[in-house]
PDB file of C-alpha atoms in Angstrom:
ATOM      1  CA  MET A   1       0.017   0.238   0.398  1.00 55.00           C
ATOM      2  CA  SER A   2       0.678   3.198  -0.928  1.00 59.00           C
ATOM      3  CA  LEU A   3       0.190   6.887   0.911  1.00 59.00           C
ATOM      4  CA  THR A   4      -0.106   9.960  -1.068  1.00 65.00           C
ATOM      5  CA  ILE A   5      -0.732  13.344   0.711  1.00 62.00           C
ATOM      6  CA  SER A   6      -1.560  16.249  -1.131  1.00 68.00           C
ATOM      7  CA  LYS A   7      -2.820  20.129   0.187  1.00 68.00           C
ATOM      8  CA  GLY A   8      -4.447  23.185  -0.840  1.00 66.00           C
ATOM      9  CA  GLU A   9      -5.715  26.150   0.632  1.00 68.00           C
ATOM     10  CA  GLY A  10      -6.870  24.853   3.935  1.00 65.00           C
ATOM     11  CA  LEU A  11      -7.630  20.942   2.624  1.00 68.00           C
ATOM     12  CA  THR A  12      -4.985  18.056   3.254  1.00 66.00           C
ATOM     13  CA  VAL A  13      -6.237  15.010   1.165  1.00 68.00           C
ATOM     14  CA  ILE A  14      -4.944  11.573   2.218  1.00 66.00           C
ATOM     15  CA  THR A  15      -5.009   8.726  -0.190  1.00 70.00           C
ATOM     16  CA  ILE A  16      -4.484   5.202   0.543  1.00 65.00           C
ATOM     17  CA  ALA A  17      -4.255   2.702  -2.413  1.00 69.00           C
ATOM     18  CA  SER A  18      -5.499  -0.552  -1.345  1.00 68.00           C
ATOM     19  CA  ASN A  19      -3.638  -3.795  -2.431  1.00 70.00           C
ATOM     20  CA  PRO A  20      -6.175  -5.740  -4.667  1.00 72.00           C
ATOM     21  CA  LYS A  21      -4.830  -8.800  -4.347  1.00 73.00           C
ATOM     22  CA  SER A  22      -4.742  -9.174  -0.828  1.00 71.00           C
ATOM     23  CA  LYS A  23      -7.131 -11.211   0.857  1.00 72.00           C
ATOM     24  CA  TRP A  24      -8.055  -9.070   3.735  1.00 72.00           C
ATOM     25  CA  PRO A  25     -10.687  -6.338   3.294  1.00 74.00           C
ATOM     26  CA  VAL A  26     -10.235  -2.684   2.889  1.00 68.00           C
ATOM     27  CA  LEU A  27     -11.092  -1.557   6.339  1.00 68.00           C
ATOM     28  CA  CYS A  28      -8.186  -3.908   7.720  1.00 67.00           C
ATOM     29  CA  GLN A  29      -5.949  -2.665   5.465  1.00 64.00           C
ATOM     30  CA  VAL A  30      -5.957   0.486   6.355  1.00 64.00           C
ATOM     31  CA  LEU A  31      -6.148  -0.146   9.181  1.00 62.00           C
ATOM     32  CA  SER A  32      -2.721  -2.209   9.159  1.00 64.00           C
ATOM     33  CA  PHE A  33      -0.964   0.607   7.294  1.00 60.00           C
ATOM     34  CA  LEU A  34      -2.148   3.365  10.251  1.00 57.00           C
ATOM     35  CA  CYS A  35      -0.251   0.798  12.430  1.00 55.00           C
ATOM     36  CA  CYS A  36       2.392   0.668  10.635  1.00 55.00           C
ATOM     37  CA  SER A  37       3.134   4.377   9.470  1.00 56.00           C
ATOM     38  CA  PRO A  38       5.144   7.361  11.083  1.00 53.00           C
ATOM     39  CA  VAL A  39       1.908   8.075  13.696  1.00 50.00           C
ATOM     40  CA  CYS A  40       2.905   4.382  15.018  1.00 52.00           C
ATOM     41  CA  SER A  41       6.512   4.249  14.451  1.00 53.00           C
ATOM     42  CA  VAL A  42       9.001   4.015  17.170  1.00 51.00           C
ATOM     43  CA  SER A  43      10.705   7.205  18.108  1.00 55.00           C
ATOM     44  CA  GLN A  44      14.265   6.266  19.128  1.00 61.00           C
ATOM     45  CA  ASN A  45      14.638   9.599  20.700  1.00 59.00           C
ATOM     46  CA  MET A  46      12.151   8.799  23.003  1.00 60.00           C
ATOM     47  CA  LYS A  47      12.914   5.223  23.471  1.00 64.00           C
ATOM     48  CA  ARG A  48      16.028   7.060  25.062  1.00 64.00           C
ATOM     49  CA  LYS A  49      14.555   9.308  27.026  1.00 62.00           C
ATOM     50  CA  LEU A  50      12.130   6.380  28.518  1.00 68.00           C
ATOM     51  CA  THR A  51      14.291   4.605  30.467  1.00 62.00           C
ATOM     52  CA  ASN A  52      14.060   1.647  32.524  1.00 75.00           C
ATOM     53  CA  ILE A  53      12.213   3.276  35.428  1.00 76.00           C
ATOM     54  CA  HIS A  54       9.221   3.416  33.245  1.00 81.00           C
ATOM     55  CA  THR A  55       9.223  -0.669  33.101  1.00 86.00           C
ATOM     56  CA  ALA A  56      10.097  -0.491  36.657  1.00 86.00           C
ATOM     57  CA  LEU A  57       6.487   1.422  36.779  1.00 87.00           C
ATOM     58  CA  GLY A  58       3.964  -1.065  34.559  1.00 89.00           C
ATOM     59  CA  THR A  59       6.137  -3.898  36.793  1.00 91.00           C
ATOM     60  CA  MET A  60       4.561  -2.249  40.042  1.00 91.00           C
ATOM     61  CA  GLN A  61       1.456  -2.228  38.378  1.00 92.00           C
ATOM     62  CA  ILE A  62       1.184  -5.630  37.573  1.00 93.00           C
ATOM     63  CA  ILE A  63       2.715  -6.766  41.084  1.00 93.00           C
ATOM     64  CA  VAL A  64      -0.504  -4.279  42.977  1.00 92.00           C
ATOM     65  CA  GLY A  65      -2.978  -5.643  40.018  1.00 92.00           C
ATOM     66  CA  VAL A  66      -1.551  -9.572  41.145  1.00 94.00           C
ATOM     67  CA  ILE A  67      -1.710  -8.574  44.800  1.00 92.00           C
ATOM     68  CA  ASN A  68      -5.273  -7.391  44.613  1.00 90.00           C
ATOM     69  CA  ILE A  69      -6.775 -10.621  43.002  1.00 91.00           C
ATOM     70  CA  VAL A  70      -4.866 -12.634  45.962  1.00 91.00           C
ATOM     71  CA  PHE A  71      -6.395 -10.458  49.095  1.00 86.00           C
ATOM     72  CA  GLY A  72     -10.108 -11.284  47.201  1.00 86.00           C
ATOM     73  CA  ILE A  73      -9.307 -14.998  47.228  1.00 87.00           C
ATOM     74  CA  LEU A  74      -7.977 -14.831  50.742  1.00 83.00           C
ATOM     75  CA  VAL A  75     -10.792 -13.399  51.864  1.00 80.00           C
ATOM     76  CA  ARG A  76     -13.723 -15.111  50.322  1.00 80.00           C
ATOM     77  CA  SER A  77     -11.757 -18.339  51.223  1.00 79.00           C
ATOM     78  CA  ALA A  78     -11.906 -17.367  54.742  1.00 71.00           C
ATOM     79  CA  GLY A  79     -15.590 -17.212  54.283  1.00 70.00           C
ATOM     80  CA  ILE A  80     -15.708 -13.397  55.142  1.00 71.00           C
ATOM     81  CA  TRP A  81     -18.273 -11.259  53.137  1.00 68.00           C
ATOM     82  CA  ASN A  82     -17.915  -7.788  53.279  1.00 70.00           C
ATOM     83  CA  ASN A  83     -17.789  -4.275  50.414  1.00 69.00           C
ATOM     84  CA  ILE A  84     -14.639  -5.776  48.804  1.00 73.00           C
ATOM     85  CA  THR A  85     -15.846  -9.356  48.770  1.00 72.00           C
ATOM     86  CA  GLU A  86     -19.418  -8.634  47.455  1.00 74.00           C
ATOM     87  CA  LEU A  87     -18.722  -6.042  45.608  1.00 77.00           C
ATOM     88  CA  GLY A  88     -15.493  -7.989  44.055  1.00 81.00           C
ATOM     89  CA  VAL A  89     -14.129  -4.736  43.806  1.00 82.00           C
ATOM     90  CA  ALA A  90     -10.159  -6.619  44.426  1.00 85.00           C
ATOM     91  CA  PHE A  91     -10.965  -8.502  41.715  1.00 90.00           C
ATOM     92  CA  TRP A  92     -11.861  -6.210  38.790  1.00 89.00           C
ATOM     93  CA  ILE A  93      -9.370  -3.700  40.200  1.00 90.00           C
ATOM     94  CA  GLY A  94      -6.716  -6.029  40.270  1.00 91.00           C
ATOM     95  CA  GLY A  95      -7.648  -7.148  36.504  1.00 92.00           C
ATOM     96  CA  VAL A  96      -8.022  -3.318  35.401  1.00 92.00           C
ATOM     97  CA  VAL A  97      -4.654  -2.595  36.806  1.00 92.00           C
ATOM     98  CA  ILE A  98      -2.899  -6.031  35.630  1.00 94.00           C
ATOM     99  CA  VAL A  99      -3.773  -4.540  31.933  1.00 94.00           C
ATOM    100  CA  ILE A 100      -2.656  -1.247  32.343  1.00 93.00           C
ATOM    101  CA  GLY A 101       0.257  -2.033  33.713  1.00 92.00           C
ATOM    102  CA  ILE A 102       1.008  -4.413  30.789  1.00 93.00           C
ATOM    103  CA  VAL A 103      -0.034  -1.877  28.151  1.00 90.00           C
ATOM    104  CA  THR A 104       2.667   0.794  30.101  1.00 88.00           C
ATOM    105  CA  LEU A 105       5.658  -2.294  29.570  1.00 89.00           C
ATOM    106  CA  LEU A 106       4.268  -1.734  25.974  1.00 86.00           C
ATOM    107  CA  ALA A 107       4.781   1.818  25.783  1.00 82.00           C
ATOM    108  CA  ALA A 108       7.894   1.561  27.790  1.00 80.00           C
ATOM    109  CA  LYS A 109       9.507  -0.970  25.329  1.00 81.00           C
ATOM    110  CA  PHE A 110       8.023   0.288  22.221  1.00 77.00           C
ATOM    111  CA  PRO A 111       7.515   4.733  22.481  1.00 74.00           C
ATOM    112  CA  SER A 112       5.198   5.148  19.982  1.00 75.00           C
ATOM    113  CA  PRO A 113       3.315   8.761  19.938  1.00 77.00           C
ATOM    114  CA  PHE A 114      -0.137   6.677  19.632  1.00 79.00           C
ATOM    115  CA  LEU A 115       1.091   3.910  22.577  1.00 82.00           C
ATOM    116  CA  LEU A 116       2.133   6.429  24.761  1.00 82.00           C
ATOM    117  CA  VAL A 117      -0.796   8.600  24.576  1.00 86.00           C
ATOM    118  CA  ILE A 118      -3.324   5.139  25.367  1.00 89.00           C
ATOM    119  CA  ALA A 119      -1.094   4.980  28.257  1.00 88.00           C
ATOM    120  CA  VAL A 120      -1.391   7.668  29.864  1.00 90.00           C
ATOM    121  CA  ILE A 121      -5.051   7.837  29.449  1.00 92.00           C
ATOM    122  CA  LEU A 122      -5.246   4.227  30.986  1.00 92.00           C
ATOM    123  CA  ASN A 123      -3.128   5.786  34.123  1.00 92.00           C
ATOM    124  CA  VAL A 124      -5.497   8.270  34.579  1.00 93.00           C
ATOM    125  CA  VAL A 125      -8.034   5.569  34.688  1.00 92.00           C
ATOM    126  CA  SER A 126      -5.482   3.644  37.435  1.00 92.00           C
ATOM    127  CA  ALA A 127      -5.130   6.738  39.241  1.00 93.00           C
ATOM    128  CA  ALA A 128      -9.047   6.885  39.761  1.00 93.00           C
ATOM    129  CA  LEU A 129      -8.790   3.280  40.379  1.00 91.00           C
ATOM    130  CA  ALA A 130      -6.554   3.449  42.887  1.00 92.00           C
ATOM    131  CA  ILE A 131      -8.320   6.398  44.884  1.00 94.00           C
ATOM    132  CA  THR A 132     -11.506   4.288  44.726  1.00 91.00           C
ATOM    133  CA  ALA A 133      -9.520   1.068  46.155  1.00 90.00           C
ATOM    134  CA  VAL A 134      -8.196   3.514  49.304  1.00 92.00           C
ATOM    135  CA  VAL A 135     -11.390   5.048  50.100  1.00 91.00           C
ATOM    136  CA  LEU A 136     -13.198   1.093  50.027  1.00 88.00           C
ATOM    137  CA  TYR A 137     -10.802  -0.035  51.666  1.00 88.00           C
ATOM    138  CA  SER A 138     -10.439   2.365  54.534  1.00 90.00           C
ATOM    139  CA  VAL A 139     -14.436   1.599  54.826  1.00 86.00           C
ATOM    140  CA  ASP A 140     -13.768  -1.596  55.259  1.00 82.00           C
ATOM    141  CA  LEU A 141     -10.981  -1.045  57.745  1.00 83.00           C
ATOM    142  CA  ALA A 142     -13.661   0.646  59.701  1.00 84.00           C
ATOM    143  CA  ASN A 143     -15.858  -1.521  59.946  1.00 79.00           C
ATOM    144  CA  GLY A 144     -13.759  -4.215  61.667  1.00 70.00           C
ATOM    145  CA  ASN A 145     -15.097  -7.089  59.650  1.00 64.00           C
ATOM    146  CA  GLY A 146     -14.417 -10.493  60.891  1.00 60.00           C
ATOM    147  CA  LEU A 147     -15.665 -13.770  61.644  1.00 58.00           C
ATOM    148  CA  TYR A 148     -19.060 -14.129  62.900  1.00 58.00           C
ATOM    149  CA  CYS A 149     -19.362 -16.891  65.304  1.00 62.00           C
ATOM    150  CA  ASP A 150     -22.885 -18.169  66.333  1.00 58.00           C
ATOM    151  CA  THR A 151     -23.742 -18.780  70.267  1.00 56.00           C
ATOM    152  CA  SER A 152     -27.487 -19.218  69.434  1.00 55.00           C
ATOM    153  CA  TYR A 153     -28.583 -22.501  68.762  1.00 49.00           C
ATOM    154  CA  TYR A 154     -32.458 -23.159  67.612  1.00 46.00           C
ATOM    155  CA  THR A 155     -34.659 -25.761  66.435  1.00 45.00           C
ATOM    156  CA  SER A 156     -36.156 -25.984  62.767  1.00 46.00           C
ATOM    157  CA  TYR A 157     -39.849 -24.198  65.150  1.00 49.00           C
ATOM    158  CA  GLY A 158     -37.884 -21.278  66.403  1.00 48.00           C
ATOM    159  CA  SER A 159     -37.204 -22.410  70.231  1.00 51.00           C
ATOM    160  CA  ALA A 160     -33.714 -22.601  71.641  1.00 53.00           C
ATOM    161  CA  SER A 161     -32.032 -25.770  72.063  1.00 58.00           C
ATOM    162  CA  THR A 162     -28.905 -27.124  73.699  1.00 63.00           C
ATOM    163  CA  PRO A 163     -25.742 -27.512  71.181  1.00 62.00           C
ATOM    164  CA  SER A 164     -23.985 -30.723  70.490  1.00 67.00           C
ATOM    165  CA  PRO A 165     -20.812 -31.307  71.856  1.00 72.00           C
ATOM    166  CA  GLU A 166     -19.423 -30.686  68.131  1.00 72.00           C
ATOM    167  CA  GLN A 167     -20.931 -27.803  67.554  1.00 67.00           C
ATOM    168  CA  MET A 168     -19.497 -26.430  70.748  1.00 72.00           C
ATOM    169  CA  ARG A 169     -16.183 -26.962  69.791  1.00 74.00           C
ATOM    170  CA  ASN A 170     -16.843 -25.734  66.785  1.00 70.00           C
ATOM    171  CA  THR A 171     -18.113 -22.494  68.540  1.00 70.00           C
ATOM    172  CA  GLU A 172     -15.021 -22.536  71.178  1.00 74.00           C
ATOM    173  CA  ILE A 173     -12.691 -22.646  68.123  1.00 72.00           C
ATOM    174  CA  CYS A 174     -14.787 -20.057  65.838  1.00 70.00           C
ATOM    175  CA  MET A 175     -13.814 -17.998  69.304  1.00 70.00           C
ATOM    176  CA  GLN A 176     -10.765 -18.216  69.834  1.00 72.00           C
ATOM    177  CA  TYR A 177      -9.211 -17.190  66.374  1.00 71.00           C
ATOM    178  CA  LYS A 178     -11.974 -14.715  65.900  1.00 71.00           C
ATOM    179  CA  TYR A 179     -10.080 -11.902  67.106  1.00 75.00           C
ATOM    180  CA  LEU A 180      -6.663 -13.446  65.884  1.00 76.00           C
ATOM    181  CA  ASN A 181      -8.234 -13.398  62.230  1.00 75.00           C
ATOM    182  CA  LYS A 182      -9.484  -9.751  62.419  1.00 78.00           C
ATOM    183  CA  MET A 183      -6.490  -8.643  63.446  1.00 82.00           C
ATOM    184  CA  ILE A 184      -5.060  -9.840  60.199  1.00 79.00           C
ATOM    185  CA  LEU A 185      -7.974  -8.763  58.395  1.00 81.00           C
ATOM    186  CA  GLU A 186      -7.340  -5.096  59.645  1.00 83.00           C
ATOM    187  CA  GLY A 187      -3.532  -5.940  58.567  1.00 86.00           C
ATOM    188  CA  LEU A 188      -3.938  -6.821  55.026  1.00 84.00           C
ATOM    189  CA  ASP A 189      -6.791  -3.914  54.370  1.00 86.00           C
ATOM    190  CA  ILE A 190      -3.789  -1.584  55.611  1.00 90.00           C
ATOM    191  CA  MET A 191      -1.450  -3.637  53.299  1.00 91.00           C
ATOM    192  CA  MET A 192      -4.036  -2.993  50.324  1.00 89.00           C
ATOM    193  CA  ILE A 193      -4.657   1.096  50.978  1.00 92.00           C
ATOM    194  CA  VAL A 194      -0.733   1.716  51.227  1.00 93.00           C
ATOM    195  CA  LEU A 195      -0.216  -0.110  47.961  1.00 91.00           C
ATOM    196  CA  SER A 196      -2.993   2.123  46.807  1.00 92.00           C
ATOM    197  CA  VAL A 197      -1.081   4.904  47.431  1.00 94.00           C
ATOM    198  CA  LEU A 198       1.728   3.441  46.006  1.00 91.00           C
ATOM    199  CA  GLN A 199      -0.074   2.128  42.735  1.00 90.00           C
ATOM    200  CA  LEU A 200      -1.573   6.369  42.636  1.00 93.00           C
ATOM    201  CA  CYS A 201       2.321   7.596  43.357  1.00 92.00           C
ATOM    202  CA  VAL A 202       3.236   5.319  39.951  1.00 89.00           C
ATOM    203  CA  THR A 203       0.349   6.177  37.716  1.00 91.00           C
ATOM    204  CA  ILE A 204       0.985   9.917  38.607  1.00 92.00           C
ATOM    205  CA  SER A 205       5.043   9.425  37.577  1.00 88.00           C
ATOM    206  CA  PHE A 206       4.235   7.449  34.322  1.00 87.00           C
ATOM    207  CA  CYS A 207       1.885  10.434  33.466  1.00 88.00           C
ATOM    208  CA  VAL A 208       4.683  12.904  34.259  1.00 88.00           C
ATOM    209  CA  LEU A 209       7.151  11.543  32.671  1.00 84.00           C
ATOM    210  CA  THR A 210       5.636  10.635  29.932  1.00 83.00           C
ATOM    211  CA  GLY A 211       3.959  14.021  29.262  1.00 82.00           C
ATOM    212  CA  LYS A 212       7.817  15.676  29.219  1.00 81.00           C
ATOM    213  CA  ALA A 213       8.718  13.484  26.484  1.00 76.00           C
ATOM    214  CA  LEU A 214       6.060  13.819  24.149  1.00 74.00           C
ATOM    215  CA  CYS A 215       6.162  17.742  24.936  1.00 78.00           C
ATOM    216  CA  LYS A 216      10.416  17.604  24.242  1.00 69.00           C
ATOM    217  CA  LYS A 217       9.643  15.557  21.370  1.00 56.00           C
ATOM    218  CA  ASP A 218       7.232  18.226  19.831  1.00 52.00           C
ATOM    219  CA  GLU A 219       9.881  21.046  20.692  1.00 53.00           C
ATOM    220  CA  ASP A 220      12.265  18.729  19.027  1.00 50.00           C
ATOM    221  CA  VAL A 221      10.282  18.654  16.208  1.00 47.00           C
ATOM    222  CA  LYS A 222       9.698  21.859  15.467  1.00 48.00           C
ATOM    223  CA  SER A 223      13.307  23.270  15.950  1.00 48.00           C
ATOM    224  CA  VAL A 224      13.642  20.478  13.089  1.00 44.00           C
ATOM    225  CA  GLU A 225      11.391  21.613  10.980  1.00 46.00           C
ATOM    226  CA  ASN A 226      12.516  25.625  11.244  1.00 47.00           C
ATOM    227  CA  PRO A 227      16.241  25.070  10.854  1.00 49.00           C
ATOM    228  CA  GLU A 228      16.561  28.509   9.266  1.00 49.00           C
ATOM    229  CA  LEU A 229      14.719  30.718  12.259  1.00 46.00           C
ATOM    230  CA  HIS A 230      18.095  30.416  13.764  1.00 45.00           C
ATOM    231  CA  LYS A 231      20.043  31.946  10.692  1.00 47.00           C
ATOM    232  CA  PRO A 232      19.418  35.880  11.051  1.00 48.00           C
ATOM    233  CA  LEU A 233      20.635  35.867  14.397  1.00 45.00           C
ATOM    234  CA  LEU A 234      23.909  34.092  13.357  1.00 45.00           C
ATOM    235  CA  GLU A 235      24.231  36.273  10.114  1.00 47.00           C
ATOM    236  CA  ASP A 236      24.011  39.475  12.841  1.00 48.00           C
ATOM    237  CA  ALA A 237      26.387  38.162  15.530  1.00 45.00           C
ATOM    238  CA  THR A 238      28.954  37.805  12.632  1.00 48.00           C
ATOM    239  CA  ALA A 239      28.061  41.193  11.216  1.00 45.00           C
ATOM    240  CA  GLY A 240      28.699  42.933  14.758  1.00 48.00           C
ATOM    241  CA  ALA A 241      31.883  40.832  15.074  1.00 48.00           C
ATOM    242  CA  ALA A 242      33.177  42.340  11.575  1.00 49.00           C
ATOM    243  CA  CYS A 243      32.447  45.887  13.024  1.00 47.00           C
TER     244      CYS A 243
END
């Protein structure tokens, strides 16, 4: 496929010639050509600017997402039902953050302007999710959810009954581990709050660094496009030195 650009007065026409021998539809050919065009090409200058810190930021997001999912699995397997487990917050936040982390890694490895803009938008979404996670985990910590130990026993007719030895033993075990379980859950909530704050800092760092790289790229392009702008200054300086 070939690309032709013609400019007129206030009008720019972009013509893309399709390949009639190709088995792919025209729309697929156009999309494939656009992905291989300079808009999506890898900038070596930008690759030098985006150092290994971007890879570290993306990896950190993936780790935070995995820990969110593991936290949800642990809480559900313990038989504890709260806002985190009922809404599935840990699972959908963790899944979305993992996807955003993968896109961030791709943007660091192939820093094209198109992919970087997408990564910045997704990182803004990740920042919003981090704030949401901080609020939800803080509410869960304030509620103090833990194991529920049933100490009342009733028959099917609603009258009180004498518990069996097995029921009493299960109740004693539940009461024994109730406070330990509560302490563990509170510790996990605090850990998730800290990780969510870390995720927020990571997303802000990525957006700031990527924004600076994109702005610097635009300045470099402008300086390359207008090299003649500096010549009059040089000529004036030379004339002044000769006098």
